Amino acid sequence: MSAQPSLARLRLHAALDRLAVTFAGLTARSDEHNCVCHWGDAEELALLKTADTELDPDLLRRTWDAPDWTDHASVLRRILPQFARTLVGGPVAPWQAEAGRSFARGRWQRWPAEQAGAVREFLHAWWADTLTDPSPAVPVPDVLVVITEASAAVGPWLGVWKTLTGPPADAHLAALVEQWEWELIGGQLPWSGWDNEEEIRTELTAWLVRNAPARLRAHGAPPKLLNRIRLLGLPCADRWEDPGWDGRPY
């Protein structure tokens, strides 16, 4: 007998259903257009002006990734239920930041309350489900990139992570540190941010320094990983002179 879905998974399913209901029947503007050479042909464009029609995966990606729609918000609302299901369903690399920026270009926080609330709940439900799933379809670092770029903030998502302790959330924290410590110690955000890279990097680094050591020790992380977090707590210029620095060149 299969295991019952977790509360976080049920919440995510409900959020996806809410997107489907909220954005049903919406289309791109009747005068919307894009470059035939760089985006697609007239037949594909007509699909965006037809409600509730599934797009093939390549067309869907070209649509959310295109930066030059006349009304990106309308295009995003048209594809949002399918776009969200696609994000949840599998790897989003190497387009994590671009996927998040597609939300940001649509300025979804300014949409009518019902629409903005549906998007906000989807992002939070996806994050909670990912943190509580031992083997999520999309790795935690990738989801964090998407939702941070979508909201132009990392603090709310780190706040949620702070409240979720123990396995598997701590295992995900160890994996994120292993993946991102190199860039963070070098004073760089581990992805290409939009317009507030330094603010996000500073907040992420400070959060890891405050919260990661105890959780990683409890998780059984190796001393080398704990040392990397310790180095993150030093001023950037002092990290290279610290006795614990392993001498790797940047």
PDB file of C-alpha atoms in Angstrom:
ATOM      1  CA  MET A   1       0.000   0.000   0.000  1.00  0.00           C
ATOM      2  CA  SER A   2       1.406   3.394  -0.934  1.00  0.00           C
ATOM      3  CA  ALA A   3       2.122   5.992   1.736  1.00  0.00           C
ATOM      4  CA  GLN A   4      -0.423   8.740   2.292  1.00  0.00           C
ATOM      5  CA  PRO A   5       0.559  12.166   0.911  1.00  0.00           C
ATOM      6  CA  SER A   6       2.049  14.511   3.485  1.00  0.00           C
ATOM      7  CA  LEU A   7       0.242  17.660   4.542  1.00  0.00           C
ATOM      8  CA  ALA A   8       2.794  19.683   2.583  1.00  0.00           C
ATOM      9  CA  ARG A   9       2.124  17.626  -0.553  1.00  0.00           C
ATOM     10  CA  LEU A  10      -1.638  18.037  -0.124  1.00  0.00           C
ATOM     11  CA  ARG A  11      -1.119  21.780   0.276  1.00  0.00           C
ATOM     12  CA  LEU A  12       0.893  21.871  -2.950  1.00  0.00           C
ATOM     13  CA  HIS A  13      -1.776  19.952  -4.855  1.00  0.00           C
ATOM     14  CA  ALA A  14      -4.388  22.385  -3.551  1.00  0.00           C
ATOM     15  CA  ALA A  15      -2.240  25.344  -4.609  1.00  0.00           C
ATOM     16  CA  LEU A  16      -1.878  23.969  -8.130  1.00  0.00           C
ATOM     17  CA  ASP A  17      -5.633  23.397  -8.305  1.00  0.00           C
ATOM     18  CA  ARG A  18      -6.184  26.956  -7.128  1.00  0.00           C
ATOM     19  CA  LEU A  19      -3.964  28.286  -9.929  1.00  0.00           C
ATOM     20  CA  ALA A  20      -5.934  26.255 -12.475  1.00  0.00           C
ATOM     21  CA  VAL A  21      -9.228  27.698 -11.252  1.00  0.00           C
ATOM     22  CA  THR A  22      -8.000  31.261 -10.780  1.00  0.00           C
ATOM     23  CA  PHE A  23      -6.394  31.583 -14.209  1.00  0.00           C
ATOM     24  CA  ALA A  24      -8.823  29.474 -16.224  1.00  0.00           C
ATOM     25  CA  GLY A  25     -10.068  31.129 -19.386  1.00  0.00           C
ATOM     26  CA  LEU A  26      -7.367  33.809 -19.527  1.00  0.00           C
ATOM     27  CA  THR A  27      -5.414  34.572 -22.692  1.00  0.00           C
ATOM     28  CA  ALA A  28      -2.692  36.861 -23.939  1.00  0.00           C
ATOM     29  CA  ARG A  29      -3.838  40.170 -25.389  1.00  0.00           C
ATOM     30  CA  SER A  30      -5.411  39.975 -28.838  1.00  0.00           C
ATOM     31  CA  ASP A  31      -2.698  42.308 -30.215  1.00  0.00           C
ATOM     32  CA  GLU A  32       0.202  40.510 -28.499  1.00  0.00           C
ATOM     33  CA  HIS A  33       3.081  39.628 -30.804  1.00  0.00           C
ATOM     34  CA  ASN A  34       6.688  38.522 -30.776  1.00  0.00           C
ATOM     35  CA  CYS A  35       9.582  37.985 -33.140  1.00  0.00           C
ATOM     36  CA  VAL A  36       9.019  35.086 -35.536  1.00  0.00           C
ATOM     37  CA  CYS A  37      12.755  34.440 -35.797  1.00  0.00           C
ATOM     38  CA  HIS A  38      13.437  34.364 -32.049  1.00  0.00           C
ATOM     39  CA  TRP A  39      10.214  33.162 -30.479  1.00  0.00           C
ATOM     40  CA  GLY A  40       7.772  31.347 -32.770  1.00  0.00           C
ATOM     41  CA  ASP A  41       5.342  31.449 -35.662  1.00  0.00           C
ATOM     42  CA  ALA A  42       1.824  32.829 -36.029  1.00  0.00           C
ATOM     43  CA  GLU A  43       0.218  29.475 -35.263  1.00  0.00           C
ATOM     44  CA  GLU A  44       2.072  29.248 -31.972  1.00  0.00           C
ATOM     45  CA  LEU A  45       1.175  32.847 -31.143  1.00  0.00           C
ATOM     46  CA  ALA A  46      -2.489  32.050 -31.756  1.00  0.00           C
ATOM     47  CA  LEU A  47      -2.293  29.370 -29.047  1.00  0.00           C
ATOM     48  CA  LEU A  48      -1.514  32.055 -26.466  1.00  0.00           C
ATOM     49  CA  LYS A  49      -4.738  33.787 -27.453  1.00  0.00           C
ATOM     50  CA  THR A  50      -6.712  30.568 -27.016  1.00  0.00           C
ATOM     51  CA  ALA A  51      -7.729  29.801 -23.462  1.00  0.00           C
ATOM     52  CA  ASP A  52      -6.909  26.605 -21.576  1.00  0.00           C
ATOM     53  CA  THR A  53      -4.935  24.941 -24.370  1.00  0.00           C
ATOM     54  CA  GLU A  54      -1.816  23.009 -23.354  1.00  0.00           C
ATOM     55  CA  LEU A  55       1.433  24.109 -24.968  1.00  0.00           C
ATOM     56  CA  ASP A  56       4.152  21.676 -25.916  1.00  0.00           C
ATOM     57  CA  PRO A  57       7.139  21.825 -23.532  1.00  0.00           C
ATOM     58  CA  ASP A  58       9.417  23.726 -25.901  1.00  0.00           C
ATOM     59  CA  LEU A  59       6.787  26.350 -26.683  1.00  0.00           C
ATOM     60  CA  LEU A  60       6.009  26.737 -22.993  1.00  0.00           C
ATOM     61  CA  ARG A  61       9.677  27.351 -22.200  1.00  0.00           C
ATOM     62  CA  ARG A  62      10.094  29.843 -25.043  1.00  0.00           C
ATOM     63  CA  THR A  63       7.003  31.669 -23.826  1.00  0.00           C
ATOM     64  CA  TRP A  64       7.923  32.148 -20.181  1.00  0.00           C
ATOM     65  CA  ASP A  65      11.555  32.814 -21.062  1.00  0.00           C
ATOM     66  CA  ALA A  66      10.857  35.542 -23.648  1.00  0.00           C
ATOM     67  CA  PRO A  67      11.701  38.958 -22.141  1.00  0.00           C
ATOM     68  CA  ASP A  68       9.977  41.162 -24.695  1.00  0.00           C
ATOM     69  CA  TRP A  69       6.222  40.605 -24.583  1.00  0.00           C
ATOM     70  CA  THR A  70       4.119  43.747 -24.846  1.00  0.00           C
ATOM     71  CA  ASP A  71       2.154  42.601 -21.785  1.00  0.00           C
ATOM     72  CA  HIS A  72       4.184  39.962 -19.967  1.00  0.00           C
ATOM     73  CA  ALA A  73       1.631  39.786 -17.144  1.00  0.00           C
ATOM     74  CA  SER A  74      -1.146  38.677 -19.487  1.00  0.00           C
ATOM     75  CA  VAL A  75       1.089  36.092 -21.137  1.00  0.00           C
ATOM     76  CA  LEU A  76       2.176  34.777 -17.743  1.00  0.00           C
ATOM     77  CA  ARG A  77      -1.409  34.509 -16.504  1.00  0.00           C
ATOM     78  CA  ARG A  78      -2.274  32.572 -19.681  1.00  0.00           C
ATOM     79  CA  ILE A  79       0.399  29.920 -19.101  1.00  0.00           C
ATOM     80  CA  LEU A  80       0.652  29.980 -15.305  1.00  0.00           C
ATOM     81  CA  PRO A  81      -1.207  26.762 -14.374  1.00  0.00           C
ATOM     82  CA  GLN A  82       0.838  24.705 -16.841  1.00  0.00           C
ATOM     83  CA  PHE A  83       4.041  26.604 -16.027  1.00  0.00           C
ATOM     84  CA  ALA A  84       3.639  25.887 -12.306  1.00  0.00           C
ATOM     85  CA  ARG A  85       2.967  22.172 -12.875  1.00  0.00           C
ATOM     86  CA  THR A  86       6.034  21.985 -15.093  1.00  0.00           C
ATOM     87  CA  LEU A  87       8.245  23.650 -12.487  1.00  0.00           C
ATOM     88  CA  VAL A  88       7.062  21.281  -9.775  1.00  0.00           C
ATOM     89  CA  GLY A  89       7.362  18.197 -11.945  1.00  0.00           C
ATOM     90  CA  GLY A  90      11.048  18.060 -12.663  1.00  0.00           C
ATOM     91  CA  PRO A  91      14.473  19.691 -12.944  1.00  0.00           C
ATOM     92  CA  VAL A  92      14.500  23.384 -13.860  1.00  0.00           C
ATOM     93  CA  ALA A  93      18.271  23.712 -14.334  1.00  0.00           C
ATOM     94  CA  PRO A  94      19.841  25.584 -16.023  1.00  0.00           C
ATOM     95  CA  TRP A  95      16.966  28.083 -16.139  1.00  0.00           C
ATOM     96  CA  GLN A  96      16.234  28.481 -12.428  1.00  0.00           C
ATOM     97  CA  ALA A  97      16.865  32.226 -12.258  1.00  0.00           C
ATOM     98  CA  GLU A  98      15.166  32.875 -15.588  1.00  0.00           C
ATOM     99  CA  ALA A  99      12.061  30.988 -14.463  1.00  0.00           C
ATOM    100  CA  GLY A 100      11.873  33.087 -11.327  1.00  0.00           C
ATOM    101  CA  ARG A 101      12.418  36.291 -13.264  1.00  0.00           C
ATOM    102  CA  SER A 102       9.499  35.411 -15.508  1.00  0.00           C
ATOM    103  CA  PHE A 103       7.277  35.733 -12.440  1.00  0.00           C
ATOM    104  CA  ALA A 104       8.983  38.984 -11.510  1.00  0.00           C
ATOM    105  CA  ARG A 105       8.554  40.482 -14.987  1.00  0.00           C
ATOM    106  CA  GLY A 106       4.846  39.808 -14.677  1.00  0.00           C
ATOM    107  CA  ARG A 107       4.775  41.905 -11.456  1.00  0.00           C
ATOM    108  CA  TRP A 108       2.393  39.366  -9.960  1.00  0.00           C
ATOM    109  CA  GLN A 109       2.333  41.083  -6.560  1.00  0.00           C
ATOM    110  CA  ARG A 110       0.386  43.925  -8.223  1.00  0.00           C
ATOM    111  CA  TRP A 111      -2.297  41.670  -9.674  1.00  0.00           C
ATOM    112  CA  PRO A 112      -5.799  41.546  -8.194  1.00  0.00           C
ATOM    113  CA  ALA A 113      -5.781  40.080  -4.700  1.00  0.00           C
ATOM    114  CA  GLU A 114      -7.228  36.710  -5.701  1.00  0.00           C
ATOM    115  CA  GLN A 115      -4.633  36.222  -8.444  1.00  0.00           C
ATOM    116  CA  ALA A 116      -1.676  37.450  -6.386  1.00  0.00           C
ATOM    117  CA  GLY A 117      -2.787  35.290  -3.470  1.00  0.00           C
ATOM    118  CA  ALA A 118      -2.901  32.195  -5.668  1.00  0.00           C
ATOM    119  CA  VAL A 119       0.639  32.804  -6.896  1.00  0.00           C
ATOM    120  CA  ARG A 120       1.928  33.513  -3.391  1.00  0.00           C
ATOM    121  CA  GLU A 121       0.356  30.345  -2.028  1.00  0.00           C
ATOM    122  CA  PHE A 122       1.821  28.283  -4.854  1.00  0.00           C
ATOM    123  CA  LEU A 123       5.356  29.550  -4.156  1.00  0.00           C
ATOM    124  CA  HIS A 124       5.015  28.909  -0.422  1.00  0.00           C
ATOM    125  CA  ALA A 125       3.415  25.494  -0.891  1.00  0.00           C
ATOM    126  CA  TRP A 126       6.107  24.410  -3.344  1.00  0.00           C
ATOM    127  CA  TRP A 127       8.846  25.528  -0.946  1.00  0.00           C
ATOM    128  CA  ALA A 128       7.321  23.772   2.060  1.00  0.00           C
ATOM    129  CA  ASP A 129       6.815  20.567   0.103  1.00  0.00           C
ATOM    130  CA  THR A 130      10.390  20.660  -1.203  1.00  0.00           C
ATOM    131  CA  LEU A 131      11.920  21.178   2.231  1.00  0.00           C
ATOM    132  CA  THR A 132       9.950  18.290   3.742  1.00  0.00           C
ATOM    133  CA  ASP A 133      10.503  15.830   0.893  1.00  0.00           C
ATOM    134  CA  PRO A 134      13.659  13.670   1.300  1.00  0.00           C
ATOM    135  CA  SER A 135      14.000  13.406  -2.504  1.00  0.00           C
ATOM    136  CA  PRO A 136      12.202  16.329  -4.134  1.00  0.00           C
ATOM    137  CA  ALA A 137      11.790  16.396  -7.895  1.00  0.00           C
ATOM    138  CA  VAL A 138      13.594  19.743  -7.939  1.00  0.00           C
ATOM    139  CA  PRO A 139      16.548  20.180  -5.557  1.00  0.00           C
ATOM    140  CA  VAL A 140      16.212  22.708  -2.755  1.00  0.00           C
ATOM    141  CA  PRO A 141      18.881  25.106  -4.109  1.00  0.00           C
ATOM    142  CA  ASP A 142      17.110  25.269  -7.475  1.00  0.00           C
ATOM    143  CA  VAL A 143      13.713  25.945  -5.896  1.00  0.00           C
ATOM    144  CA  LEU A 144      15.218  28.626  -3.669  1.00  0.00           C
ATOM    145  CA  VAL A 145      16.642  30.377  -6.728  1.00  0.00           C
ATOM    146  CA  VAL A 146      13.267  30.326  -8.505  1.00  0.00           C
ATOM    147  CA  ILE A 147      11.226  31.622  -5.591  1.00  0.00           C
ATOM    148  CA  THR A 148      13.827  34.218  -4.592  1.00  0.00           C
ATOM    149  CA  GLU A 149      13.920  35.671  -8.089  1.00  0.00           C
ATOM    150  CA  ALA A 150      10.130  35.443  -8.358  1.00  0.00           C
ATOM    151  CA  SER A 151       9.680  37.494  -5.182  1.00  0.00           C
ATOM    152  CA  ALA A 152      12.872  39.625  -5.279  1.00  0.00           C
ATOM    153  CA  ALA A 153      13.558  38.524  -1.689  1.00  0.00           C
ATOM    154  CA  VAL A 154      15.228  35.623   0.071  1.00  0.00           C
ATOM    155  CA  GLY A 155      14.250  36.436   3.676  1.00  0.00           C
ATOM    156  CA  PRO A 156      10.725  34.972   3.664  1.00  0.00           C
ATOM    157  CA  TRP A 157      11.957  31.642   2.336  1.00  0.00           C
ATOM    158  CA  LEU A 158      14.804  31.427   4.837  1.00  0.00           C
ATOM    159  CA  GLY A 159      12.277  32.247   7.547  1.00  0.00           C
ATOM    160  CA  VAL A 160      10.232  29.206   6.563  1.00  0.00           C
ATOM    161  CA  TRP A 161      13.355  27.039   6.539  1.00  0.00           C
ATOM    162  CA  LYS A 162      14.232  28.219  10.058  1.00  0.00           C
ATOM    163  CA  THR A 163      10.957  26.775  11.355  1.00  0.00           C
ATOM    164  CA  LEU A 164      11.484  23.402   9.652  1.00  0.00           C
ATOM    165  CA  THR A 165      14.223  21.499  11.451  1.00  0.00           C
ATOM    166  CA  GLY A 166      15.396  17.925  11.524  1.00  0.00           C
ATOM    167  CA  PRO A 167      15.482  15.535   8.599  1.00  0.00           C
ATOM    168  CA  PRO A 168      15.006  16.065   5.735  1.00  0.00           C
ATOM    169  CA  ALA A 169      15.245  19.867   6.015  1.00  0.00           C
ATOM    170  CA  ASP A 170      18.698  19.658   7.630  1.00  0.00           C
ATOM    171  CA  ALA A 171      19.918  17.243   4.959  1.00  0.00           C
ATOM    172  CA  HIS A 172      18.848  19.767   2.342  1.00  0.00           C
ATOM    173  CA  LEU A 173      20.726  22.479   4.244  1.00  0.00           C
ATOM    174  CA  ALA A 174      23.915  20.417   4.187  1.00  0.00           C
ATOM    175  CA  ALA A 175      23.517  19.823   0.457  1.00  0.00           C
ATOM    176  CA  LEU A 176      22.970  23.528  -0.205  1.00  0.00           C
ATOM    177  CA  VAL A 177      26.073  24.505   1.752  1.00  0.00           C
ATOM    178  CA  GLU A 178      28.141  21.937  -0.124  1.00  0.00           C
ATOM    179  CA  GLN A 179      26.879  23.295  -3.436  1.00  0.00           C
ATOM    180  CA  TRP A 180      27.101  27.016  -2.689  1.00  0.00           C
ATOM    181  CA  GLU A 181      29.903  27.552  -0.193  1.00  0.00           C
ATOM    182  CA  TRP A 182      32.543  28.130  -2.869  1.00  0.00           C
ATOM    183  CA  GLU A 183      30.778  31.117  -4.412  1.00  0.00           C
ATOM    184  CA  LEU A 184      29.616  32.527  -1.078  1.00  0.00           C
ATOM    185  CA  ILE A 185      33.096  32.425   0.474  1.00  0.00           C
ATOM    186  CA  GLY A 186      34.303  34.280  -2.620  1.00  0.00           C
ATOM    187  CA  GLY A 187      31.707  36.986  -1.996  1.00  0.00           C
ATOM    188  CA  GLN A 188      29.482  35.994  -4.887  1.00  0.00           C
ATOM    189  CA  LEU A 189      25.844  34.992  -5.149  1.00  0.00           C
ATOM    190  CA  PRO A 190      25.682  31.395  -6.448  1.00  0.00           C
ATOM    191  CA  TRP A 191      23.453  32.479  -9.325  1.00  0.00           C
ATOM    192  CA  SER A 192      23.077  35.537 -11.506  1.00  0.00           C
ATOM    193  CA  GLY A 193      20.547  37.740  -9.732  1.00  0.00           C
ATOM    194  CA  TRP A 194      18.488  40.505 -11.273  1.00  0.00           C
ATOM    195  CA  ASP A 195      18.913  43.810  -9.451  1.00  0.00           C
ATOM    196  CA  ASN A 196      19.584  43.103  -5.761  1.00  0.00           C
ATOM    197  CA  GLU A 197      22.337  40.488  -5.869  1.00  0.00           C
ATOM    198  CA  GLU A 198      24.426  41.956  -3.062  1.00  0.00           C
ATOM    199  CA  GLU A 199      21.466  42.353  -0.714  1.00  0.00           C
ATOM    200  CA  ILE A 200      20.378  38.752  -1.256  1.00  0.00           C
ATOM    201  CA  ARG A 201      23.927  37.391  -0.918  1.00  0.00           C
ATOM    202  CA  THR A 202      24.473  39.292   2.330  1.00  0.00           C
ATOM    203  CA  GLU A 203      21.182  38.101   3.828  1.00  0.00           C
ATOM    204  CA  LEU A 204      21.729  34.500   2.741  1.00  0.00           C
ATOM    205  CA  THR A 205      25.272  34.432   4.110  1.00  0.00           C
ATOM    206  CA  ALA A 206      24.246  35.929   7.453  1.00  0.00           C
ATOM    207  CA  TRP A 207      21.396  33.433   7.782  1.00  0.00           C
ATOM    208  CA  LEU A 208      23.695  30.485   7.123  1.00  0.00           C
ATOM    209  CA  VAL A 209      26.250  31.733   9.658  1.00  0.00           C
ATOM    210  CA  ARG A 210      23.523  32.063  12.320  1.00  0.00           C
ATOM    211  CA  ASN A 211      21.496  28.952  11.618  1.00  0.00           C
ATOM    212  CA  ALA A 212      23.564  26.352   9.801  1.00  0.00           C
ATOM    213  CA  PRO A 213      26.293  25.321  12.304  1.00  0.00           C
ATOM    214  CA  ALA A 214      24.068  23.760  14.974  1.00  0.00           C
ATOM    215  CA  ARG A 215      21.823  22.116  12.415  1.00  0.00           C
ATOM    216  CA  LEU A 216      24.736  20.717  10.434  1.00  0.00           C
ATOM    217  CA  ARG A 217      26.399  19.358  13.557  1.00  0.00           C
ATOM    218  CA  ALA A 218      23.166  17.633  14.539  1.00  0.00           C
ATOM    219  CA  HIS A 219      22.945  16.232  11.024  1.00  0.00           C
ATOM    220  CA  GLY A 220      26.487  14.811  11.316  1.00  0.00           C
ATOM    221  CA  ALA A 221      28.089  17.072   8.733  1.00  0.00           C
ATOM    222  CA  PRO A 222      31.879  16.661   8.388  1.00  0.00           C
ATOM    223  CA  PRO A 223      34.205  19.178  10.079  1.00  0.00           C
ATOM    224  CA  LYS A 224      35.273  20.507   6.680  1.00  0.00           C
ATOM    225  CA  LEU A 225      31.761  21.684   5.928  1.00  0.00           C
ATOM    226  CA  LEU A 226      31.396  23.273   9.362  1.00  0.00           C
ATOM    227  CA  ASN A 227      34.684  25.065   8.795  1.00  0.00           C
ATOM    228  CA  ARG A 228      33.360  26.533   5.565  1.00  0.00           C
ATOM    229  CA  ILE A 229      30.426  28.018   7.460  1.00  0.00           C
ATOM    230  CA  ARG A 230      32.849  29.430  10.045  1.00  0.00           C
ATOM    231  CA  LEU A 231      34.829  31.088   7.269  1.00  0.00           C
ATOM    232  CA  LEU A 232      31.641  32.650   5.945  1.00  0.00           C
ATOM    233  CA  GLY A 233      31.295  34.446   9.278  1.00  0.00           C
ATOM    234  CA  LEU A 234      34.614  36.244   8.799  1.00  0.00           C
ATOM    235  CA  PRO A 235      35.060  39.461   6.836  1.00  0.00           C
ATOM    236  CA  CYS A 236      35.733  38.504   3.234  1.00  0.00           C
ATOM    237  CA  ALA A 237      39.331  39.767   3.250  1.00  0.00           C
ATOM    238  CA  ASP A 238      40.158  37.762   6.400  1.00  0.00           C
ATOM    239  CA  ARG A 239      39.026  34.427   4.993  1.00  0.00           C
ATOM    240  CA  TRP A 240      42.151  33.931   2.878  1.00  0.00           C
ATOM    241  CA  GLU A 241      44.484  34.543   5.847  1.00  0.00           C
ATOM    242  CA  ASP A 242      42.605  32.297   8.260  1.00  0.00           C
ATOM    243  CA  PRO A 243      44.485  29.139   9.343  1.00  0.00           C
ATOM    244  CA  GLY A 244      41.439  27.130   8.331  1.00  0.00           C
ATOM    245  CA  TRP A 245      41.581  28.275   4.710  1.00  0.00           C
ATOM    246  CA  ASP A 246      42.620  25.386   2.481  1.00  0.00           C
ATOM    247  CA  GLY A 247      44.464  27.517  -0.052  1.00  0.00           C
ATOM    248  CA  ARG A 248      42.211  26.871  -3.013  1.00  0.00           C
ATOM    249  CA  PRO A 249      42.599  29.692  -5.544  1.00  0.00           C
ATOM    250  CA  TYR A 250      39.615  31.789  -6.620  1.00  0.00           C
TER     251      TYR A 250
END
